[in-house]
Tab-separated table of C-alpha atoms in Angstrom:
chain	number	residue	atom	x	y	z
A	25	MET	CA	51.013	78.488	53.061
A	26	LYS	CA	48.477	80.719	51.360
A	27	HIS	CA	44.934	79.376	51.808
A	28	VAL	CA	42.711	79.970	48.756
A	29	ILE	CA	38.965	79.299	48.674
A	30	CYS	CA	37.088	78.325	45.495
A	31	PRO	CA	34.721	81.128	44.394
A	32	VAL	CA	32.204	78.506	43.113
A	33	CYS	CA	31.886	75.900	45.884
A	34	SER	CA	34.064	77.429	48.670
A	35	GLY	CA	36.278	74.323	48.618
A	36	ASN	CA	40.023	74.202	49.225
A	37	CYS	CA	42.293	74.897	46.247
A	38	ILE	CA	45.779	73.872	45.231
A	39	ARG	CA	48.305	75.463	42.882
A	40	ASN	CA	47.902	74.462	39.242
A	41	GLY	CA	50.733	76.061	37.289
A	42	LYS	CA	50.756	79.589	35.884
A	43	THR	CA	49.181	81.445	33.002
A	44	LYS	CA	51.100	82.890	30.034
A	45	SER	CA	51.283	86.222	31.831
A	46	GLY	CA	52.840	84.599	34.882
A	47	SER	CA	49.810	84.713	37.190
A	48	GLN	CA	49.270	81.807	39.588
A	49	ARG	CA	46.529	79.383	38.515
A	50	TRP	CA	44.478	77.591	41.192
A	51	LEU	CA	42.555	74.282	41.012
A	52	CYS	CA	39.612	73.409	43.240
A	53	LYS	CA	39.929	69.865	44.586
A	54	THR	CA	36.154	69.601	44.995
A	55	CYS	CA	34.644	70.920	41.730
A	56	SER	CA	37.816	70.922	39.555
A	57	VAL	CA	37.367	74.587	38.586
A	58	THR	CA	40.533	76.461	37.650
A	59	PHE	CA	40.884	80.203	38.153
A	60	THR	CA	43.294	83.017	38.915
A	61	GLN	CA	42.878	85.255	41.929
A	62	GLN	CA	41.936	88.857	41.219
A	63	ILE	CA	43.374	91.379	43.642
A	64	ASP	CA	40.870	94.136	44.447
A	65	ASN	CA	42.711	97.322	45.432
A	66	SER	CA	39.659	99.593	45.192
A	67	SER	CA	39.811	100.470	48.890
A	68	LYS	CA	43.455	101.465	48.603
A	69	GLN	CA	42.752	103.606	45.526
A	70	LEU	CA	39.806	105.275	47.283
A	71	LYS	CA	42.072	106.260	50.180
A	72	ILE	CA	44.561	107.747	47.715
A	73	PHE	CA	41.738	109.648	46.015
A	74	LEU	CA	40.466	111.067	49.318
A	75	ASN	CA	43.977	112.054	50.413
A	76	TRP	CA	44.272	114.086	47.214
A	77	LEU	CA	40.771	115.559	47.415
A	78	LEU	CA	41.078	116.652	51.053
A	79	GLY	CA	44.713	117.748	50.734
A	80	LYS	CA	46.729	120.312	48.814
A	81	GLU	CA	48.705	118.018	46.505
A	82	THR	CA	48.293	118.274	42.770
A	83	GLN	CA	47.437	115.233	40.653
A	84	ARG	CA	50.998	115.048	39.384
A	85	GLU	CA	52.276	114.708	42.953
A	86	MET	CA	50.047	111.717	43.726
A	87	PRO	CA	51.102	108.051	43.181
A	88	GLY	CA	51.076	107.407	39.447
A	89	GLY	CA	50.840	111.107	38.704
A	90	GLY	CA	48.790	112.882	36.045
A	91	ARG	CA	46.899	110.596	33.675
A	92	THR	CA	47.542	107.411	35.638
A	93	PHE	CA	46.104	108.934	38.803
A	94	ARG	CA	43.023	110.176	36.963
A	95	ARG	CA	42.445	106.819	35.280
A	96	LYS	CA	42.676	104.865	38.541
A	97	THR	CA	40.495	107.208	40.590
A	98	SER	CA	37.931	108.456	38.066
A	99	ARG	CA	35.353	105.837	39.147
A	100	PHE	CA	35.223	107.338	42.638
A	101	TRP	CA	33.659	110.520	41.257
A	102	GLU	CA	30.512	108.422	40.695
A	103	ILE	CA	29.977	107.930	44.466
A	104	TRP	CA	27.582	110.161	46.437
A	105	PRO	CA	28.514	110.189	50.165
A	106	MET	CA	25.211	110.422	52.037
A	107	PRO	CA	24.796	111.856	55.573
A	108	PRO	CA	24.170	109.517	58.529
A	109	MET	CA	21.173	109.578	60.853
A	110	ILE	CA	22.035	111.489	64.040
A	111	GLU	CA	20.006	110.140	66.959
A	112	SER	CA	22.000	111.486	69.915
A	113	LYS	CA	20.928	114.951	71.049
A	114	ARG	CA	23.250	117.957	71.189
A	115	ASP	CA	22.848	121.137	73.219
A	116	VAL	CA	23.835	123.571	70.450
A	117	LEU	CA	23.861	123.115	66.670
A	118	TYR	CA	24.876	125.478	63.865
A	119	VAL	CA	23.275	125.635	60.417
A	120	ASP	CA	24.186	127.551	57.281
A	121	GLY	CA	24.290	127.206	53.501
A	122	ILE	CA	27.177	127.460	51.041
A	123	TYR	CA	26.538	128.350	47.393
A	124	LEU	CA	28.602	126.644	44.703
A	125	GLY	CA	26.819	128.283	41.774
A	126	ARG	CA	23.726	130.248	40.866
A	127	LYS	CA	21.493	127.193	41.302
A	128	ALA	CA	23.506	124.967	43.594
A	129	CYS	CA	23.444	125.386	47.375
A	130	ILE	CA	24.456	122.903	50.065
A	131	LEU	CA	22.849	123.287	53.492
A	132	ILE	CA	25.083	122.133	56.343
A	133	CYS	CA	24.499	121.383	60.018
A	134	CYS	CA	27.302	120.867	62.535
A	135	ASP	CA	28.127	120.936	66.217
A	136	ASP	CA	31.371	122.033	67.872
A	137	LYS	CA	33.307	119.000	66.566
A	138	TYR	CA	31.576	117.271	63.658
A	139	VAL	CA	29.496	117.822	60.552
A	140	LEU	CA	26.132	116.160	61.234
A	141	GLY	CA	24.229	116.639	57.990
A	142	TRP	CA	24.199	118.182	54.526
A	143	TYR	CA	21.568	118.628	51.830
A	144	LEU	CA	21.727	119.729	48.207
A	145	CYS	CA	19.189	122.278	46.947
A	146	ARG	CA	18.815	125.039	44.371
A	147	TYR	CA	18.399	127.725	47.014
A	148	GLU	CA	17.498	128.036	50.690
A	149	HIS	CA	13.812	127.333	51.327
A	150	SER	CA	11.715	125.691	54.035
A	151	GLU	CA	11.338	122.251	52.414
A	152	ALA	CA	15.095	121.950	51.905
A	153	TRP	CA	15.734	122.947	55.514
A	154	LYS	CA	13.152	120.405	56.702
A	155	SER	CA	14.903	117.643	54.762
A	156	LEU	CA	18.200	118.548	56.431
A	157	LEU	CA	16.821	118.863	59.981
A	158	SER	CA	14.641	115.742	59.828
A	159	ARG	CA	17.701	113.418	59.898
A	160	ILE	CA	19.148	115.026	63.044
A	161	ALA	CA	17.939	114.783	66.632
A	162	GLU	CA	16.397	117.997	67.967
A	163	PRO	CA	18.909	120.133	69.910
A	164	ARG	CA	18.255	122.569	72.741
A	165	VAL	CA	19.469	125.627	70.782
A	166	VAL	CA	20.160	126.141	67.083
A	167	VAL	CA	22.189	129.070	65.737
A	168	SER	CA	21.465	130.140	62.150
A	169	GLY	CA	22.555	132.813	59.726
A	170	GLY	CA	19.010	133.735	58.761
A	171	GLY	CA	18.540	131.657	55.596
A	172	LYS	CA	15.198	131.922	53.833
A	173	GLY	CA	12.587	129.491	55.075
A	174	PHE	CA	14.611	128.305	58.061
A	175	ALA	CA	12.273	129.701	60.722
A	176	LYS	CA	9.292	127.916	59.140
A	177	ALA	CA	11.183	124.617	58.883
A	178	LEU	CA	12.374	124.982	62.484
A	179	ARG	CA	8.817	125.348	63.799
A	180	LYS	CA	7.700	122.183	62.011
A	181	THR	CA	10.772	119.949	62.467
A	182	TRP	CA	12.289	121.087	65.774
A	183	PRO	CA	9.342	122.789	67.534
A	184	HIS	CA	10.948	122.740	70.999
A	185	ALA	CA	14.387	124.047	69.988
A	186	GLU	CA	15.318	127.637	70.805
A	187	HIS	CA	16.515	129.758	67.884
A	188	GLN	CA	19.441	132.175	68.043
A	189	ARG	CA	19.905	134.405	65.020
A	190	CYS	CA	23.595	135.099	64.378
A	191	THR	CA	24.216	138.679	65.519
A	192	PHE	CA	27.048	139.150	63.044
A	193	HIS	CA	24.724	138.234	60.174
A	194	ALA	CA	22.181	140.702	61.574
A	195	PHE	CA	24.882	143.390	61.563
A	196	CYS	CA	25.858	142.506	57.980
A	197	GLN	CA	22.236	142.712	56.895
A	198	ILE	CA	22.016	146.304	58.134
A	199	LYS	CA	25.432	147.156	56.688
A	200	ARG	CA	24.310	145.851	53.291
A	201	TYR	CA	21.633	148.560	53.160
A	202	THR	CA	23.438	151.442	54.875
A	203	THR	CA	26.965	150.687	53.549
A	204	SER	CA	29.963	151.325	55.818
A	205	LYS	CA	29.943	155.032	54.897
A	206	PRO	CA	26.310	156.219	55.109
A	207	LYS	CA	25.434	159.478	53.398
A	208	THR	CA	22.601	160.478	55.762
A	209	ALA	CA	22.438	161.086	59.506
A	210	ALA	CA	19.754	158.384	59.861
A	211	GLY	CA	21.906	155.867	58.030
A	212	LEU	CA	24.995	156.730	60.075
A	213	GLU	CA	23.108	156.384	63.345
A	214	LEU	CA	21.590	153.053	62.304
A	215	TYR	CA	24.993	151.744	61.232
A	216	ASN	CA	26.468	152.660	64.629
A	217	LEU	CA	23.552	150.887	66.323
A	218	ALA	CA	24.305	147.794	64.252
A	219	LYS	CA	27.939	147.849	65.412
A	220	ASP	CA	26.795	148.170	69.036
A	221	LEU	CA	24.731	144.995	68.533
A	222	LEU	CA	27.960	142.971	68.402
A	223	HIS	CA	28.892	144.081	71.947
A	224	VAL	CA	25.647	143.340	73.815
A	225	ASN	CA	26.551	141.064	76.737
A	226	SER	CA	23.599	141.204	79.132
A	227	LYS	CA	19.807	141.419	79.209
A	228	GLU	CA	20.024	145.015	80.417
A	229	GLU	CA	22.240	145.998	77.487
A	230	ALA	CA	19.876	144.178	75.121
A	231	GLY	CA	16.944	146.176	76.494
A	232	GLU	CA	18.864	149.437	76.143
A	233	TRP	CA	19.802	148.581	72.552
A	234	THR	CA	16.161	147.824	71.691
A	235	VAL	CA	15.030	151.133	73.226
A	236	LYS	CA	17.642	153.009	71.183
A	237	PHE	CA	16.462	151.336	67.983
A	238	ILE	CA	12.799	152.162	68.672
A	239	ASP	CA	13.790	155.746	69.485
A	240	TRP	CA	15.669	155.883	66.151
A	241	MET	CA	12.522	154.806	64.304
A	242	ARG	CA	10.422	157.447	66.114
A	243	ARG	CA	12.840	160.302	65.455
A	244	TYR	CA	13.322	159.489	61.756
A	245	ASN	CA	9.752	158.446	61.003
A	246	SER	CA	8.961	161.529	58.910
A	247	PHE	CA	12.349	161.290	57.180
A	248	LEU	CA	11.722	157.675	56.163
A	249	SER	CA	8.202	158.582	54.982
A	250	GLN	CA	9.507	160.834	52.213
A	251	MET	CA	8.433	159.819	48.713
A	252	THR	CA	10.014	160.440	45.313
A	253	TYR	CA	7.990	160.833	42.096
A	254	ASP	CA	9.356	159.896	38.700
A	255	GLU	CA	8.540	161.496	35.347
A	256	TYR	CA	5.481	159.259	34.941
A	257	GLY	CA	3.962	160.253	38.262
A	258	ASN	CA	4.818	156.985	40.033
A	259	CYS	CA	6.071	157.290	43.601
A	260	ARG	CA	8.393	155.206	45.700
A	261	PRO	CA	10.118	155.709	49.079
A	262	THR	CA	13.069	158.067	48.834
A	263	HIS	CA	15.096	156.123	51.421
A	264	GLU	CA	14.052	152.636	50.391
A	265	ARG	CA	17.241	150.923	51.543
A	266	LEU	CA	16.967	152.384	55.058
A	267	ILE	CA	13.365	151.188	55.253
A	268	LYS	CA	14.483	147.654	54.329
A	269	ALA	CA	17.145	147.767	57.051
A	270	GLN	CA	14.569	148.995	59.539
A	271	LYS	CA	12.040	146.266	58.701
A	272	SER	CA	14.582	143.454	58.771
A	273	THR	CA	15.840	144.509	62.217
A	274	LEU	CA	12.321	145.045	63.546
A	275	ASN	CA	11.338	141.540	62.438
A	276	LEU	CA	14.287	140.106	64.351
A	277	ILE	CA	13.243	141.939	67.515
A	278	LYS	CA	9.611	140.831	67.162
A	279	GLY	CA	10.699	137.242	66.481
A	280	GLY	CA	12.505	137.133	69.830
A	281	ASN	CA	15.526	135.239	68.478
A	282	LEU	CA	18.088	138.031	68.473
A	283	PHE	CA	19.068	137.767	72.153
A	284	THR	CA	18.410	134.091	72.910
A	285	TYR	CA	22.055	133.709	73.975
A	286	LEU	CA	21.330	135.935	76.986
A	287	ASP	CA	18.524	133.746	78.380
A	288	LYS	CA	19.587	132.955	81.954
A	289	ASN	CA	17.455	129.797	82.183
A	290	LEU	CA	19.117	128.342	79.095
A	291	ILE	CA	22.572	129.335	80.326
A	292	ASP	CA	21.939	127.589	83.654
A	293	GLU	CA	20.755	124.483	81.780
A	294	ILE	CA	23.395	124.021	79.050
A	295	GLY	CA	26.080	126.625	79.744
A	296	GLU	CA	27.271	129.488	77.573
A	297	ILE	CA	25.352	129.968	74.313
A	298	PRO	CA	27.135	131.405	71.247
A	299	SER	CA	25.689	134.552	69.683
A	300	THR	CA	27.164	133.860	66.236
A	301	ASN	CA	27.567	130.828	63.982
A	302	ASN	CA	31.303	131.373	63.556
A	303	GLN	CA	31.770	127.661	64.260
A	304	ILE	CA	30.263	126.718	60.905
A	305	GLU	CA	31.475	129.795	59.015
A	306	GLY	CA	35.110	129.443	60.049
A	307	GLY	CA	35.297	125.755	60.874
A	308	VAL	CA	33.351	124.322	57.910
A	309	ASN	CA	32.540	126.819	55.155
A	310	ALA	CA	36.001	128.398	55.119
A	311	ARG	CA	37.683	124.980	54.863
A	312	LEU	CA	35.279	123.904	52.125
A	313	ARG	CA	36.142	126.998	50.084
A	314	GLU	CA	39.830	126.276	50.658
A	315	THR	CA	39.369	122.721	49.357
A	316	LEU	CA	37.586	123.992	46.252
A	317	ARG	CA	40.355	126.546	45.666
A	318	ASN	CA	42.998	123.831	45.929
A	319	HIS	CA	41.197	121.910	43.174
A	320	ARG	CA	39.777	124.777	41.158
A	321	GLY	CA	38.548	123.931	37.700
A	322	LEU	CA	36.210	121.098	38.738
A	323	SER	CA	32.786	120.886	37.123
A	324	ILE	CA	29.754	121.832	39.227
A	325	GLU	CA	28.910	118.152	39.794
A	326	ARG	CA	32.375	117.376	41.099
A	327	ARG	CA	32.439	120.484	43.267
A	328	ILE	CA	29.231	119.264	44.886
A	329	LYS	CA	30.688	115.814	45.428
A	330	ALA	CA	33.909	117.322	46.814
A	331	VAL	CA	31.834	119.150	49.450
A	332	PHE	CA	29.904	115.952	50.161
A	333	TRP	CA	33.160	114.002	50.636
A	334	TRP	CA	34.615	116.649	52.944
A	335	CYS	CA	31.464	116.700	55.064
A	336	TYR	CA	31.286	112.916	55.245
A	337	MET	CA	34.913	112.503	56.292
A	338	HIS	CA	34.243	114.984	59.114
A	339	CYS	CA	31.049	113.342	60.377
A	340	PRO	CA	31.075	111.543	63.773
A	341	GLU	CA	31.773	107.959	62.585
A	342	PRO	CA	32.723	107.699	58.893
A	343	LEU	CA	32.780	104.195	57.433
A	344	SER	CA	35.923	102.513	56.165
A	345	ALA	CA	36.825	102.693	52.482
A	346	THR	CA	35.669	99.099	51.955
A	347	GLU	CA	32.239	99.785	53.485
A	348	LEU	CA	31.872	103.039	51.545
A	349	LEU	CA	32.291	101.214	48.249
A	350	LYS	CA	29.599	98.728	49.243
A	351	ILE	CA	26.992	101.080	50.720
A	352	MET	CA	27.097	104.525	49.135
A	353	PRO	CA	24.914	105.216	46.063
A	354	THR	CA	26.496	105.935	42.700
A	355	ASP	CA	25.493	107.855	39.595
A	356	LYS	CA	24.193	104.652	38.029
A	357	SER	CA	22.174	103.499	41.032
A	358	ILE	CA	20.550	106.924	41.459
A	359	SER	CA	19.853	107.138	37.736
A	360	ASP	CA	18.190	103.710	37.827
A	361	ILE	CA	16.035	104.770	40.780
A	362	TYR	CA	15.117	107.998	39.004
A	363	LYS	CA	14.080	106.151	35.839
A	364	LYS	CA	12.052	103.620	37.800
A	365	ILE	CA	10.222	106.307	39.738
A	366	SER	CA	9.659	108.325	36.559
A	367	ARG	CA	7.900	105.369	35.002
A	368	GLN	CA	5.668	105.133	38.052
A	369	GLY	CA	4.882	108.850	37.924
A	370	LYS	CA	6.052	109.621	41.457
A	371	VAL	CA	9.095	111.795	40.825
A	372	SER	CA	7.766	114.910	42.557
A	373	ASP	CA	6.998	113.005	45.758
A	374	THR	CA	10.197	111.001	46.174
A	375	ILE	CA	13.197	112.647	44.482
A	376	PRO	CA	13.420	115.525	47.042
A	377	GLY	CA	14.579	112.898	49.549
A	378	TRP	CA	17.881	112.750	47.643
A	379	GLY	CA	18.048	116.494	47.059
A	380	ASP	CA	15.591	118.746	45.254
A	381	ALA	CA	18.323	120.931	43.916
A	382	ILE	CA	19.921	119.930	40.685
A	383	VAL	CA	18.033	118.325	37.844
A	384	TRP	CA	20.043	115.239	36.937
A	385	GLY	CA	20.337	116.135	33.264
A	386	GLU	CA	21.599	119.636	33.996
A	387	PHE	CA	25.081	118.584	35.026
A	388	HIS	CA	25.434	114.838	34.501
A	389	LYS	CA	27.377	114.015	31.366
A	390	SER	CA	27.206	110.713	29.558
A	391	GLY	CA	28.384	109.688	26.145
A	392	GLU	CA	29.972	107.062	23.995
A	393	TYR	CA	33.524	107.814	25.143
A	394	PRO	CA	34.619	107.822	28.833
A	395	SER	CA	35.636	111.156	30.381
A	396	TYR	CA	37.993	110.619	33.277
A	397	TRP	CA	38.154	114.313	34.152
A	398	ASP	CA	35.822	117.170	33.304
């Protein structure tokens, strides 16, 4: 027999007829309260919502289809899945950022299996990187794509971690300035040097590559020093793009993080070290872009939340649907916190903990009539 507990006094209940709609009525033998049991299927609906969001099915193909599906799952767009604290140390971590709009970037950190953290910001800068790294235990080596402000954040948050700059990103940075079909001999030679960077496999080869680059700078020093004057008498470097490529590469060499993956002491300690962050580019960013393509047409807010959901469901130990509904913050809870802090005049000191990226009023819509889908 079904055992029903009174919601008022937790006493035992007995059946007490049915309502006009046919629902079973229950009577508490202790406090004489009558009630009907409400079935909460929120957890089931959340699972259906996540299966759609992380899959390729259209809304019409989901249970209920079309409008019914949107009506039943619209409330789950209010949830913000937050990253967990990662206290166990990893040998190698990968970090990178994915842009969802002109002023919306999500910084992501992962290892070889899981997504460990994510952070919403307007653009890549040191404070945003610090907020991401501060929730994750310091690794032995971190591989990055060269985002702005990352080196500064790394020194302050993970001072003992070794930094490996992705060699493919370094190659792309040179290619951006020289193009794949350089018009000058200096540009062609620098482009070929950049391609050779992808095939450096030992300390000796790294030293030879560095010597070749320094020799390139010496031989083309006078060529790069040429100036061009405009009609107003103002001058600027004739080969400005080559100079930018030269400076960016020289900074990498001086920083000492271009060939960290060849450090024999590190290799003996933790094993092979990757020279690129392909793990996060191909394993995370590419799948995130695929998810957004499958559900193209979402507003910027929902694109951000879609990325958050994907990252959370691929973290080491995601909570169950029931726990997610209890724990994770919602639009309303964050808005209440924001208003409370605004009244206290401490917005600038506290809000960056949630994400310093998007001003709430820029993308959050509210009105008299409910909008189940943007």
